[in-house]
Coordinates of C-alpha atoms in Angstrom, one line a residue:
Chain A
X1 CA -9.7 127.5 -71.4
X2 CA -6.8 126.9 -69.0
X3 CA -7.0 126.5 -65.2
X4 CA -5.5 129.9 -64.9
X5 CA -8.3 131.5 -67.0
X6 CA -11.0 129.5 -65.2
X7 CA -9.5 130.5 -61.9
X8 CA -9.8 134.2 -62.8
X9 CA -13.5 133.6 -63.9
X10 CA -14.1 131.8 -60.5
X11 CA -12.5 134.6 -58.5
X12 CA -14.6 137.2 -60.5
X13 CA -17.8 135.3 -59.7
X14 CA -16.7 134.9 -56.0
X15 CA -16.2 138.7 -55.9
X16 CA -19.8 139.2 -57.2
X17 CA -21.1 136.7 -54.6
X18 CA -19.3 138.3 -51.7
X19 CA -20.6 141.7 -52.8
X20 CA -24.1 140.3 -53.1
X21 CA -23.8 138.8 -49.6
X22 CA -22.7 142.2 -48.3
X23 CA -25.6 143.9 -50.0
X24 CA -28.0 141.3 -48.6
X25 CA -26.7 141.8 -45.1
X26 CA -26.9 145.6 -45.2
X27 CA -30.2 145.9 -47.0
X28 CA -31.9 143.4 -44.7
X29 CA -30.0 144.6 -41.6
X30 CA -29.3 140.9 -41.1
X31 CA -25.8 141.3 -39.6
X32 CA -23.4 144.3 -39.9
X33 CA -20.4 142.2 -39.1
X34 CA -21.3 139.7 -41.9
X35 CA -21.9 142.5 -44.3
X36 CA -18.7 144.2 -43.5
X37 CA -16.7 141.0 -43.7
X38 CA -18.3 140.1 -47.1
X39 CA -17.4 143.6 -48.4
X40 CA -13.8 143.1 -47.2
X41 CA -13.6 139.6 -48.8
X42 CA -14.8 141.0 -52.1
X43 CA -12.1 143.7 -52.1
X44 CA -9.5 141.1 -51.0
X45 CA -10.5 138.8 -53.8
X46 CA -10.1 141.6 -56.3
X47 CA -6.6 142.3 -55.0
X48 CA -5.8 138.6 -55.0
X49 CA -7.0 138.2 -58.6
X50 CA -4.9 141.1 -59.9
X51 CA -1.8 139.7 -58.1
X52 CA -2.5 136.2 -59.4
X53 CA -2.7 137.5 -62.9
X54 CA 0.6 139.2 -62.7
X55 CA 2.4 136.4 -60.8
X56 CA 1.3 133.6 -63.2
X57 CA 1.9 135.6 -66.4
X58 CA 5.1 133.6 -67.1
X59 CA 3.5 130.1 -66.6
X60 CA 3.1 128.5 -70.0
X61 CA -0.3 126.8 -70.3
Chain B
X1 CA 2.7 102.6 -77.9
X2 CA 2.7 106.3 -77.0
X3 CA -0.7 107.9 -77.1
X4 CA -0.4 111.2 -79.1
X5 CA -1.2 114.5 -77.4
X6 CA -1.3 113.1 -73.9
X7 CA 1.1 115.7 -72.7
X8 CA 1.5 118.2 -75.6
X9 CA -1.4 120.1 -77.1
X10 CA -2.9 119.2 -80.5
X11 CA -1.9 121.9 -83.0
X12 CA -5.5 122.2 -84.3
X13 CA -7.4 122.4 -81.0
X14 CA -4.6 123.8 -78.8
X15 CA -5.7 121.2 -76.2
X16 CA -4.2 118.0 -74.9
X17 CA -6.5 115.0 -74.8
X18 CA -7.6 115.1 -71.2
X19 CA -8.3 118.8 -71.3
X20 CA -10.6 118.3 -74.2
X21 CA -12.2 115.4 -72.3
X22 CA -12.8 117.4 -69.1
X23 CA -14.4 120.3 -70.9
X24 CA -16.8 117.9 -72.7
X25 CA -17.6 116.4 -69.3
X26 CA -18.0 119.8 -67.7
X27 CA -20.4 120.7 -70.5
X28 CA -22.6 117.8 -69.5
X29 CA -22.3 118.8 -65.8
X30 CA -23.5 122.3 -66.7
X31 CA -26.6 120.7 -68.2
X32 CA -27.1 118.5 -65.1
X33 CA -26.8 121.3 -62.6
X34 CA -28.5 123.8 -64.9
X35 CA -31.6 121.6 -65.0
X36 CA -31.6 121.3 -61.3
X37 CA -31.3 125.0 -60.7
X38 CA -34.1 125.6 -63.3
X39 CA -36.1 123.1 -61.2
X40 CA -35.4 125.1 -58.1
X41 CA -36.6 128.3 -59.8
X42 CA -39.8 126.8 -61.1
X43 CA -40.6 125.1 -57.8
X44 CA -40.1 128.3 -55.9
X45 CA -42.1 130.4 -58.4
X46 CA -44.9 127.9 -58.4
X47 CA -45.1 127.5 -54.6
X48 CA -48.3 128.6 -52.9
X49 CA -47.9 131.6 -50.6
X50 CA -46.5 130.4 -47.3
X51 CA -45.3 127.1 -48.6
X52 CA -41.7 128.1 -49.4
X53 CA -39.7 128.3 -46.2
X54 CA -37.1 131.0 -45.4
X55 CA -34.3 131.1 -43.0
X56 CA -34.1 127.4 -42.2
X57 CA -30.4 127.0 -43.1
X58 CA -27.5 127.9 -40.9
X59 CA -25.9 130.9 -42.6
X60 CA -22.7 131.1 -40.5
X61 CA -22.0 127.4 -41.3
X62 CA -22.8 127.9 -45.0
X63 CA -20.5 131.0 -45.0
X64 CA -17.7 129.0 -43.5
X65 CA -18.1 126.2 -46.0
X66 CA -18.1 128.8 -48.8
X67 CA -14.9 130.2 -47.5
X68 CA -13.4 126.8 -47.3
X69 CA -14.2 126.0 -50.9
X70 CA -12.8 129.3 -52.1
X71 CA -9.6 128.7 -50.2
X72 CA -9.4 125.2 -51.8
X73 CA -9.7 126.6 -55.3
X74 CA -6.8 129.0 -54.5
X75 CA -4.6 126.1 -53.2
X76 CA -5.4 123.8 -56.1
X77 CA -4.2 126.5 -58.5
X78 CA -1.1 127.0 -56.3
X79 CA -0.4 123.3 -56.5
X80 CA -0.7 123.3 -60.3
X81 CA 1.5 126.4 -60.5
X82 CA 4.1 124.8 -58.2
X83 CA 4.3 121.8 -60.5
X84 CA 4.7 124.1 -63.5
X85 CA 7.6 125.7 -61.7
X86 CA 8.9 122.2 -60.7
X87 CA 8.6 122.8 -57.0
X88 CA 7.5 119.4 -55.9
X89 CA 7.4 120.0 -52.1
X90 CA 5.2 123.1 -52.5
X91 CA 2.9 121.1 -54.8
X92 CA 2.5 118.4 -52.1
X93 CA 1.8 121.1 -49.5
X94 CA -0.8 122.9 -51.5
X95 CA -2.5 119.7 -52.6
X96 CA -2.7 118.5 -49.0
X97 CA -4.4 121.8 -48.0
X98 CA -6.9 121.3 -50.8
X99 CA -7.6 117.8 -49.6
X100 CA -8.1 119.0 -46.0
X101 CA -10.5 121.8 -47.2
X102 CA -12.6 119.2 -49.2
X103 CA -12.7 116.9 -46.1
X104 CA -13.7 119.9 -43.8
X105 CA -16.5 120.8 -46.3
X106 CA -17.9 117.3 -46.4
X107 CA -17.4 116.8 -42.6
X108 CA -19.4 119.9 -41.8
X109 CA -22.1 118.9 -44.2
X110 CA -22.5 115.3 -43.1
X111 CA -21.8 115.6 -39.4
X112 CA -23.5 118.9 -38.6
X113 CA -25.7 120.5 -41.3
X114 CA -27.6 117.4 -42.5
X115 CA -28.1 115.8 -39.0
X116 CA -29.4 119.2 -37.7
X117 CA -32.1 119.0 -40.5
X118 CA -33.0 115.4 -39.8
X119 CA -33.6 116.3 -36.2
X120 CA -36.0 119.1 -37.0
X121 CA -39.8 118.6 -37.5
X122 CA -42.5 120.5 -39.3
X123 CA -46.2 120.0 -39.5
X124 CA -48.1 121.7 -42.3
X125 CA -51.6 122.6 -41.0
X126 CA -54.7 121.8 -43.2
X127 CA -56.1 125.0 -44.7
X128 CA -59.5 124.5 -42.9
X129 CA -57.7 124.2 -39.5
X130 CA -55.4 127.1 -39.7
X131 CA -57.5 129.3 -37.5
X132 CA -57.3 126.8 -34.6
X133 CA -53.6 127.4 -34.4
X134 CA -53.7 131.2 -34.8
X135 CA -51.7 131.5 -31.5
X136 CA -48.7 129.8 -33.2
X137 CA -49.2 131.0 -36.8
X138 CA -50.2 134.7 -36.3
X139 CA -51.9 134.9 -39.7
X140 CA -54.1 137.8 -38.7
X141 CA -51.0 139.8 -37.9
X142 CA -49.3 138.7 -41.1
X143 CA -52.4 139.6 -43.2
X144 CA -52.5 143.1 -41.7
X145 CA -48.9 143.5 -42.8
X146 CA -49.6 142.1 -46.3
X147 CA -47.2 139.2 -45.7
X148 CA -47.6 135.6 -46.8
X149 CA -49.5 133.4 -44.4
X150 CA -47.8 130.9 -42.1
X151 CA -49.0 127.3 -42.6
X152 CA -46.4 125.3 -40.7
X153 CA -45.6 124.7 -37.1
X154 CA -42.0 123.6 -36.7
X155 CA -39.5 122.8 -34.0
X156 CA -38.3 119.7 -32.2
X157 CA -40.8 116.8 -32.0
X158 CA -41.5 115.7 -28.4
X159 CA -44.4 113.4 -28.9
X160 CA -45.8 111.7 -32.0
X161 CA -49.1 109.9 -32.7
X162 CA -49.0 106.1 -32.0
X163 CA -47.6 104.2 -34.9
X164 CA -45.9 107.3 -36.4
X165 CA -42.4 106.7 -37.8
X166 CA -41.2 109.5 -35.6
X167 CA -42.1 108.0 -32.2
X168 CA -38.5 107.0 -31.4
X169 CA -37.1 110.5 -32.4
X170 CA -39.8 112.1 -30.3
X171 CA -39.0 110.0 -27.3
X172 CA -35.3 110.9 -27.5
X173 CA -36.1 114.6 -27.9
X174 CA -38.6 114.5 -25.0
X175 CA -35.9 113.0 -22.7
X176 CA -33.5 115.8 -23.8
X177 CA -36.2 118.4 -23.3
X178 CA -37.0 117.1 -19.8
X179 CA -33.4 117.3 -18.9
X180 CA -33.2 120.9 -20.2
X181 CA -36.3 121.8 -18.1
X182 CA -34.8 120.2 -15.1
X183 CA -31.6 122.2 -15.6
X184 CA -33.6 125.4 -15.9
X185 CA -35.6 124.5 -12.8
X186 CA -38.9 124.6 -14.7
X187 CA -40.0 121.1 -13.8
X188 CA -42.0 118.5 -15.8
X189 CA -45.6 118.3 -16.8
X190 CA -47.6 121.5 -17.2
X191 CA -46.2 124.7 -15.9
X192 CA -45.2 128.2 -16.8
X193 CA -41.7 129.1 -15.7
X194 CA -39.4 131.6 -17.3
X195 CA -42.2 132.4 -19.8
X196 CA -42.2 128.8 -21.0
X197 CA -45.3 126.7 -21.6
X198 CA -44.3 123.2 -20.8
X199 CA -46.2 120.1 -22.0
X200 CA -44.1 117.1 -23.1
X201 CA -46.7 114.4 -23.5
X202 CA -50.4 114.4 -23.9
X203 CA -53.1 111.9 -22.9
X204 CA -54.3 111.5 -26.4
X205 CA -52.3 109.3 -28.8
X206 CA -53.0 111.2 -32.0
X207 CA -51.2 114.4 -31.2
X208 CA -47.9 115.9 -32.2
X209 CA -46.1 117.8 -29.4
X210 CA -43.6 120.3 -30.8
X211 CA -41.0 122.3 -29.0
X212 CA -41.5 125.5 -31.0
X213 CA -39.2 127.4 -33.3
X214 CA -39.2 131.2 -32.5
X215 CA -41.4 132.0 -35.6
X216 CA -44.2 129.8 -34.0
X217 CA -43.5 130.7 -30.4
X218 CA -43.7 134.5 -31.1
X219 CA -45.6 134.6 -34.4
X220 CA -46.3 138.4 -34.2
X221 CA -42.7 139.4 -33.5
X222 CA -41.6 141.4 -36.5
X223 CA -38.1 140.0 -36.1
X224 CA -39.3 136.7 -37.5
X225 CA -40.0 138.2 -40.9
X226 CA -36.5 139.8 -41.2
X227 CA -33.6 137.6 -42.6
X228 CA -30.9 137.0 -40.0
X229 CA -27.3 136.0 -40.2
X230 CA -27.3 134.2 -36.9
X231 CA -29.8 131.3 -36.5
X232 CA -32.6 132.0 -34.1
X233 CA -32.5 130.1 -30.8
X234 CA -35.0 127.3 -30.1
X235 CA -37.6 128.3 -27.5
X236 CA -38.9 126.3 -24.5
X237 CA -42.5 126.7 -25.6
X238 CA -44.4 123.7 -26.9
X239 CA -47.6 123.3 -29.0
X240 CA -49.9 120.4 -29.3
X241 CA -51.1 119.7 -32.9
X242 CA -53.8 117.2 -33.6
X243 CA -52.8 114.7 -36.3
X244 CA -56.3 115.2 -37.9
X245 CA -55.4 118.9 -38.5
X246 CA -52.1 118.1 -40.2
X247 CA -51.8 118.0 -44.0
X248 CA -48.3 116.8 -44.1
X249 CA -45.8 116.2 -41.3
X250 CA -42.2 115.1 -41.4
X251 CA -38.7 115.8 -40.3
X252 CA -36.7 118.2 -42.5
X253 CA -36.0 115.6 -45.1
X254 CA -36.7 115.5 -48.8
X255 CA -40.3 114.4 -48.3
X256 CA -41.0 117.4 -46.1
X257 CA -41.5 119.9 -49.0
X258 CA -40.3 120.7 -52.5
X259 CA -37.8 123.1 -50.8
X260 CA -36.0 120.3 -48.9
X261 CA -36.4 117.9 -51.9
X262 CA -34.4 120.3 -54.2
X263 CA -32.1 121.3 -51.4
X264 CA -31.0 117.8 -50.6
X265 CA -30.9 116.8 -54.3
X266 CA -28.6 119.7 -55.3
X267 CA -26.4 119.8 -52.1
X268 CA -26.2 115.9 -52.1
X269 CA -25.1 115.8 -55.7
X270 CA -22.7 118.6 -55.1
X271 CA -21.3 116.7 -52.1
X272 CA -20.8 113.6 -54.2
X273 CA -18.8 115.8 -56.6
X274 CA -16.7 117.1 -53.8
X275 CA -16.1 113.6 -52.6
X276 CA -15.0 112.5 -56.1
X277 CA -12.6 115.5 -56.3
X278 CA -11.1 114.7 -52.9
X279 CA -10.5 111.1 -53.9
X280 CA -8.7 112.1 -57.1
X281 CA -6.6 114.7 -55.2
X282 CA -5.7 112.0 -52.6
X283 CA -4.4 109.8 -55.5
X284 CA -2.5 112.7 -57.0
X285 CA -1.0 113.6 -53.7
X286 CA -0.1 110.0 -52.9
X287 CA 0.7 107.2 -55.4
X288 CA -0.1 109.4 -58.4
X289 CA 2.6 111.9 -57.5
X290 CA 5.3 109.3 -58.5
X291 CA 4.6 110.4 -62.1
X292 CA 6.6 113.5 -61.3
X293 CA 9.9 111.5 -61.5
X294 CA 9.1 110.3 -65.0
X295 CA 7.2 113.2 -66.6
X296 CA 6.5 116.3 -64.4
X297 CA 4.6 118.0 -67.2
X298 CA 2.2 115.0 -67.5
X299 CA 1.4 115.3 -63.8
X300 CA 0.9 119.0 -64.1
X301 CA -1.6 118.3 -66.9
X302 CA -3.5 115.8 -64.7
X303 CA -3.6 118.3 -61.8
X304 CA -4.8 121.0 -64.2
X305 CA -7.7 118.8 -65.4
X306 CA -8.6 117.8 -61.8
X307 CA -8.3 121.5 -60.9
X308 CA -10.8 122.5 -63.7
X309 CA -13.2 120.0 -62.3
X310 CA -12.7 121.3 -58.7
X311 CA -13.3 124.9 -59.9
X312 CA -16.5 123.8 -61.5
X313 CA -17.7 122.1 -58.3
X314 CA -16.8 125.3 -56.3
X315 CA -18.6 127.4 -58.9
X316 CA -21.8 125.4 -58.4
X317 CA -21.5 126.1 -54.6
X318 CA -21.1 129.9 -55.4
X319 CA -24.6 129.7 -56.8
X320 CA -26.0 127.3 -54.2
X321 CA -25.0 129.4 -51.2
X322 CA -26.9 132.6 -51.9
X323 CA -29.9 130.8 -53.5
X324 CA -30.5 128.4 -50.6
X325 CA -29.0 130.2 -47.6
X326 CA -29.8 133.8 -48.2
X327 CA -32.7 134.3 -50.5

């Protein structure tokens, strides 16, 4: 597995972690700002992952 | 003599030498951390009710460190991509950001998070003495709510039994506490100002005096049972705990409880991996970058291998953060 592929896997797991943090914050009412920011980060990481895939398509590994 | 497949991939495996090596190494790392995470799960499942602490770690600081590591993973990939596109200056910039992120992570861990734990004290009360400390434990209330009992009184240690290894820490904390009392205009000795019970030192020499955490200061407050993003502020209330009533007492260090034993083992080992990664990156950013002049693809391969290691280290943290800080 190349660094590019491992990076995508890492970003995918980070998205899941950020979504889980958001769920934790909202379900436990532990912090609305933290929950909202985590949700935004998970969406942002998805966008980043898609852009990363398209931009690094031409890199030969 | 030229070593074969140092730069180009072997046709049968599709991997160059160091990439094969790093994946074998990472497989052993998966077993190492996998064993430790399994240990965490079994310790937690096997803990007696009330003996597995919650909410002791600083979530905002952990969140910041998580963000720092995610950013560093992005920048290390950017550094590798820059090398692949033969943009040396961009490589240097992204690698420098990665190094800074690693140093920030370690700095926060070593200069803030760990010392904060080493400064905190907890006394597990013997089961037959729990009722004596009901005012600080609130177990009747917790029982009525079907919640786990509270068996520990924690906070900042202000006085320790004679001969205890914590006497010096207690003395230092007591001075700080007296200073805080003076600033708030409460005064020393016994008193009750601003809702605070103040008692810094006792006549007896076998007592622990603890400046209480909110969970022990207001044990029947439902807010104590709910997880919170922001850490709860230290109170000005104190409690006197007889050494004879204590089953185990220590600062928040590995000997305190299985929780802190596994916390320090996993985060300490993870920190050592971060340190190793940072040292390798510093070499690649500094003297190791001269390889770019002779063979840029070789340097790109080296950075890719180090980047794979760095991603693994960050991946471990992605599991550590929710397990220890949130759940």
